[in-house]
Short mmCIF file of C-alpha atoms and ligand atoms in Angstrom, two decimals:
data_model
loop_
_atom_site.label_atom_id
_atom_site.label_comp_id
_atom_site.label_asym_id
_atom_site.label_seq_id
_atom_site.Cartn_x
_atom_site.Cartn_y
_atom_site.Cartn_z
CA UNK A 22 -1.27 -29.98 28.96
CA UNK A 23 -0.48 -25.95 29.11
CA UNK A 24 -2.90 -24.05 30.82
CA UNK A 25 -4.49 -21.66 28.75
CA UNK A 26 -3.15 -17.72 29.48
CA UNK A 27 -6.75 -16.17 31.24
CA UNK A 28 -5.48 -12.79 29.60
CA UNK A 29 -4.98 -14.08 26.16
CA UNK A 30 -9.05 -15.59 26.23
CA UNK A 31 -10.14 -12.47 27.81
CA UNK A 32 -12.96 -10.94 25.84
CA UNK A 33 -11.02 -7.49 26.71
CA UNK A 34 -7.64 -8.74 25.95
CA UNK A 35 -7.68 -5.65 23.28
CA UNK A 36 -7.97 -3.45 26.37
CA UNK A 37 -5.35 -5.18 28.68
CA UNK A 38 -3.04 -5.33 26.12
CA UNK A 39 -3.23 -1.45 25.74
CA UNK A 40 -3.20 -0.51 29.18
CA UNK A 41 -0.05 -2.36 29.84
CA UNK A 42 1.67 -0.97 26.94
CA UNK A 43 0.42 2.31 28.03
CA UNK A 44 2.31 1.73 31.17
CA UNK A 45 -0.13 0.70 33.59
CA UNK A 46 0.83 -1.58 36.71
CA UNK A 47 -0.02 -4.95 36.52
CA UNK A 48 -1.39 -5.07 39.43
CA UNK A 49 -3.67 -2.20 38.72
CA UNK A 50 -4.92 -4.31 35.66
CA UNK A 51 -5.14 -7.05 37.19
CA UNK A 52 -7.82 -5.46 39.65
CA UNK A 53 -9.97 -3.43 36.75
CA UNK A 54 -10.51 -6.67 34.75
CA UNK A 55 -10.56 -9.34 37.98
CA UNK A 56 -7.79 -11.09 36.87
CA UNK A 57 -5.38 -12.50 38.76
CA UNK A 58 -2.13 -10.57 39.13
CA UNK A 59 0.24 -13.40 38.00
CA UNK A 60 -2.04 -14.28 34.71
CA UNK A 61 -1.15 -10.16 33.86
CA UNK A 62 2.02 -10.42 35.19
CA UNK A 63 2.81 -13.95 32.90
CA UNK A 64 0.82 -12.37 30.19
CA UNK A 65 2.72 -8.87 30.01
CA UNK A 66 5.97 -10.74 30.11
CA UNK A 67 5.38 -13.55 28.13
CA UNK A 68 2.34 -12.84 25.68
CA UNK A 69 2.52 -9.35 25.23
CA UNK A 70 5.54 -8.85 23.17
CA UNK A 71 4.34 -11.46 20.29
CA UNK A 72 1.12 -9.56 20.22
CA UNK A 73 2.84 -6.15 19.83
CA UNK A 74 4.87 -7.71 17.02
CA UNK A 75 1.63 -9.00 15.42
CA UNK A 76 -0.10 -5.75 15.45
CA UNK A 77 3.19 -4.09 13.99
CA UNK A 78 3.01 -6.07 10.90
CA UNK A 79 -0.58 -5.96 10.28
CA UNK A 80 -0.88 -2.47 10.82
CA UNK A 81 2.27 -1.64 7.66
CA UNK A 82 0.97 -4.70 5.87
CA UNK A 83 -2.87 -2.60 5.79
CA UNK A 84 -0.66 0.83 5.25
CA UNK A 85 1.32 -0.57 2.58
CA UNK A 86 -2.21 -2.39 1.28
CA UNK A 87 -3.75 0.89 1.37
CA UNK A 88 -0.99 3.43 -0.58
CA UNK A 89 -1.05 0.94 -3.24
CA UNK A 90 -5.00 1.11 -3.24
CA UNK A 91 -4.54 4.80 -3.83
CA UNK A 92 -2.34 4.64 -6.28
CA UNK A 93 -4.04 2.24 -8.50
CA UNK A 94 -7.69 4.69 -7.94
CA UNK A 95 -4.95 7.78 -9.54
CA UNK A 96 -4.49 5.44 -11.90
CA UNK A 97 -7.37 4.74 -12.75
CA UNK A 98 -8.22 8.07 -13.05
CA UNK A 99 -5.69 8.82 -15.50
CA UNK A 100 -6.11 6.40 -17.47
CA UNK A 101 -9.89 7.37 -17.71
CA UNK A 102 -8.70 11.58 -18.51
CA UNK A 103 -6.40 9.88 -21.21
CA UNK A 104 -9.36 8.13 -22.89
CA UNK A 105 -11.56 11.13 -22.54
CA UNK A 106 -8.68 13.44 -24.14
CA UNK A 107 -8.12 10.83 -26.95
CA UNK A 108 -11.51 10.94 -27.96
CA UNK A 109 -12.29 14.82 -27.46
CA UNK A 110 -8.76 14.87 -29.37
CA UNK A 111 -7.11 16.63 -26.37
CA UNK A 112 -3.10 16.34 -27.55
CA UNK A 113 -1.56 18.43 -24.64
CA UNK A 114 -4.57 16.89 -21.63
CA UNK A 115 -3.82 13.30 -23.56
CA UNK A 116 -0.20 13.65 -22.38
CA UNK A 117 -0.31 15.34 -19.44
CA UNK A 118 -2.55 12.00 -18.43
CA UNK A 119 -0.12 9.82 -19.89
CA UNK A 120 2.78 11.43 -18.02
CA UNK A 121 0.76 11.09 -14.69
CA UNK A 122 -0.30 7.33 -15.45
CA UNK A 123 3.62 6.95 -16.01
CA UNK A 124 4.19 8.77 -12.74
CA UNK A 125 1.84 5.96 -11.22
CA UNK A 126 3.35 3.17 -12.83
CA UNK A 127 6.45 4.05 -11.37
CA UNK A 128 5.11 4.25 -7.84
CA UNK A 129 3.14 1.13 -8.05
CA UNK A 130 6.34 -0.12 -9.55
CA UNK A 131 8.28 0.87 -6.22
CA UNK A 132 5.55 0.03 -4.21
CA UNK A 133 5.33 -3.57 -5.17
CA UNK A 134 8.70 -3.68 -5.35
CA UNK A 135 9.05 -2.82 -1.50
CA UNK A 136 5.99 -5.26 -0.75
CA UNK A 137 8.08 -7.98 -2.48
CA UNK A 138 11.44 -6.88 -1.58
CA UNK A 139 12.65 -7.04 -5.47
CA UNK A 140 14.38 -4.20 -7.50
CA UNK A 141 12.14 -1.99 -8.83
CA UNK A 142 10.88 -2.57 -12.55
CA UNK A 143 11.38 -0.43 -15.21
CA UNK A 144 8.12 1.09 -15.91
CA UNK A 145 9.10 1.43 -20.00
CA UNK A 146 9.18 -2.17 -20.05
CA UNK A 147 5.96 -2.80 -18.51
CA UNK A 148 3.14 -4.11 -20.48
CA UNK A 149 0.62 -1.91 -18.96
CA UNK A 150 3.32 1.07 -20.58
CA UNK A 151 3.22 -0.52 -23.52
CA UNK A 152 -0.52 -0.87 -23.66
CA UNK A 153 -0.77 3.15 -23.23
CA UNK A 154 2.08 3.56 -25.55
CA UNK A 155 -0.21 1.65 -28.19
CA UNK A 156 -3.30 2.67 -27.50
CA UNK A 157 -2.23 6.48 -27.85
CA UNK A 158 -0.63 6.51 -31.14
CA UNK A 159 -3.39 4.04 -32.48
CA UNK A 160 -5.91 6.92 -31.34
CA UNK A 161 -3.40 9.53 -33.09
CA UNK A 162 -3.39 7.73 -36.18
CA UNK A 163 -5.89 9.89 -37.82
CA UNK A 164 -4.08 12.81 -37.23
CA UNK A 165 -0.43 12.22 -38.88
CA UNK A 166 1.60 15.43 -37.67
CA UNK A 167 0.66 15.16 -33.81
CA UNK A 168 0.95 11.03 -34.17
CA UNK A 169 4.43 11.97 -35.10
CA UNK A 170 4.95 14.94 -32.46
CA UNK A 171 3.28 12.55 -29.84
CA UNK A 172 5.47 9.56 -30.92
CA UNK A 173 8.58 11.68 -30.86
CA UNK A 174 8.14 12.96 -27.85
CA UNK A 175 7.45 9.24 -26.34
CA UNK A 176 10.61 8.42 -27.61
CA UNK A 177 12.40 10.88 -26.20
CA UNK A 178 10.73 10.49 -22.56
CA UNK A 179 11.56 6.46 -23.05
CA UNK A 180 15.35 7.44 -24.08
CA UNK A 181 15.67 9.97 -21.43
CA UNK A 182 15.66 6.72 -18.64
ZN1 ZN B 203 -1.53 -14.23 27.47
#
């Protein structure tokens, strides 16, 4: 049966872990959390690295977690501007929030495609894209000359990729 690593169950491990990476002596940790020096020494050889590796991932996996977080709040946010300028009939703040919430897309679109490891999507052929692209000119249908300056423009954003 392997004998468990006293570092590893150590209520402090946390603590060793960053004073040896900090460069501390074993020995010195050894003594400052009554260990013995060959658990440290077995630990920092042995132990250590894996943990390092651990921390490594978790701590891109919560930055990556957390960019996209922020991204999708912006988003969020646009989309909300874009429903208030709809409604208040807002042409020029409408697109301005459509062209951010595009913007977005395209990050969230690089974003996940960095989490996954897969070629980024095009953002045009997304359905949440598509969704904006409806809902605007649906909202500009009462107003025939800026549904067709809106839709125009659209087209020539979408052609323009
Ligand atoms: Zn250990």
């Amino acid at each position: 049966m392997p004998r468990r690593c006293t570092v590893c169950d150590h209520p402090e491990r946390h603590g060793i872990d960053e004073a040896l990476v900090s460069g501390a002596p074993y020995r010195s940790v050894a003594k400052r959390f009554e260990l013995s020096e060959s658990a440290v020494y077995r630990h920092k050889t042995e132990h250590l690295p894996a943990h390092l590796l651990k921390a490594k991932e978790v701590e891109e996996a919560a930055r990556a977690d957390d960019l996209l977080e922020q991204v999708r709040n912006l988003q969020g946010h646009a989309l909300g501007i874009l429903e208030r300028a709809e409604k208040a009939g807002e042409l020029r703040t409408a697109l301005a929030a459509i062209s951010q919430a595009r913007g977005n897309l395209e990050l969230l679109g690089k974003l996940a495609g960095e989490l996954d490891e897969r070629p980024v999507v095009n953002v045009l052929l997304s359905p949440q894209w598509v969704t904006i692209r409806t809902s605007m000119l649906k909202a500009l249908s009462a107003y025939p000359e800026a549904r067709a300056a809106v839709a125009e423009s659209l087209t020539e954003l979408e052609e323009a990729d």
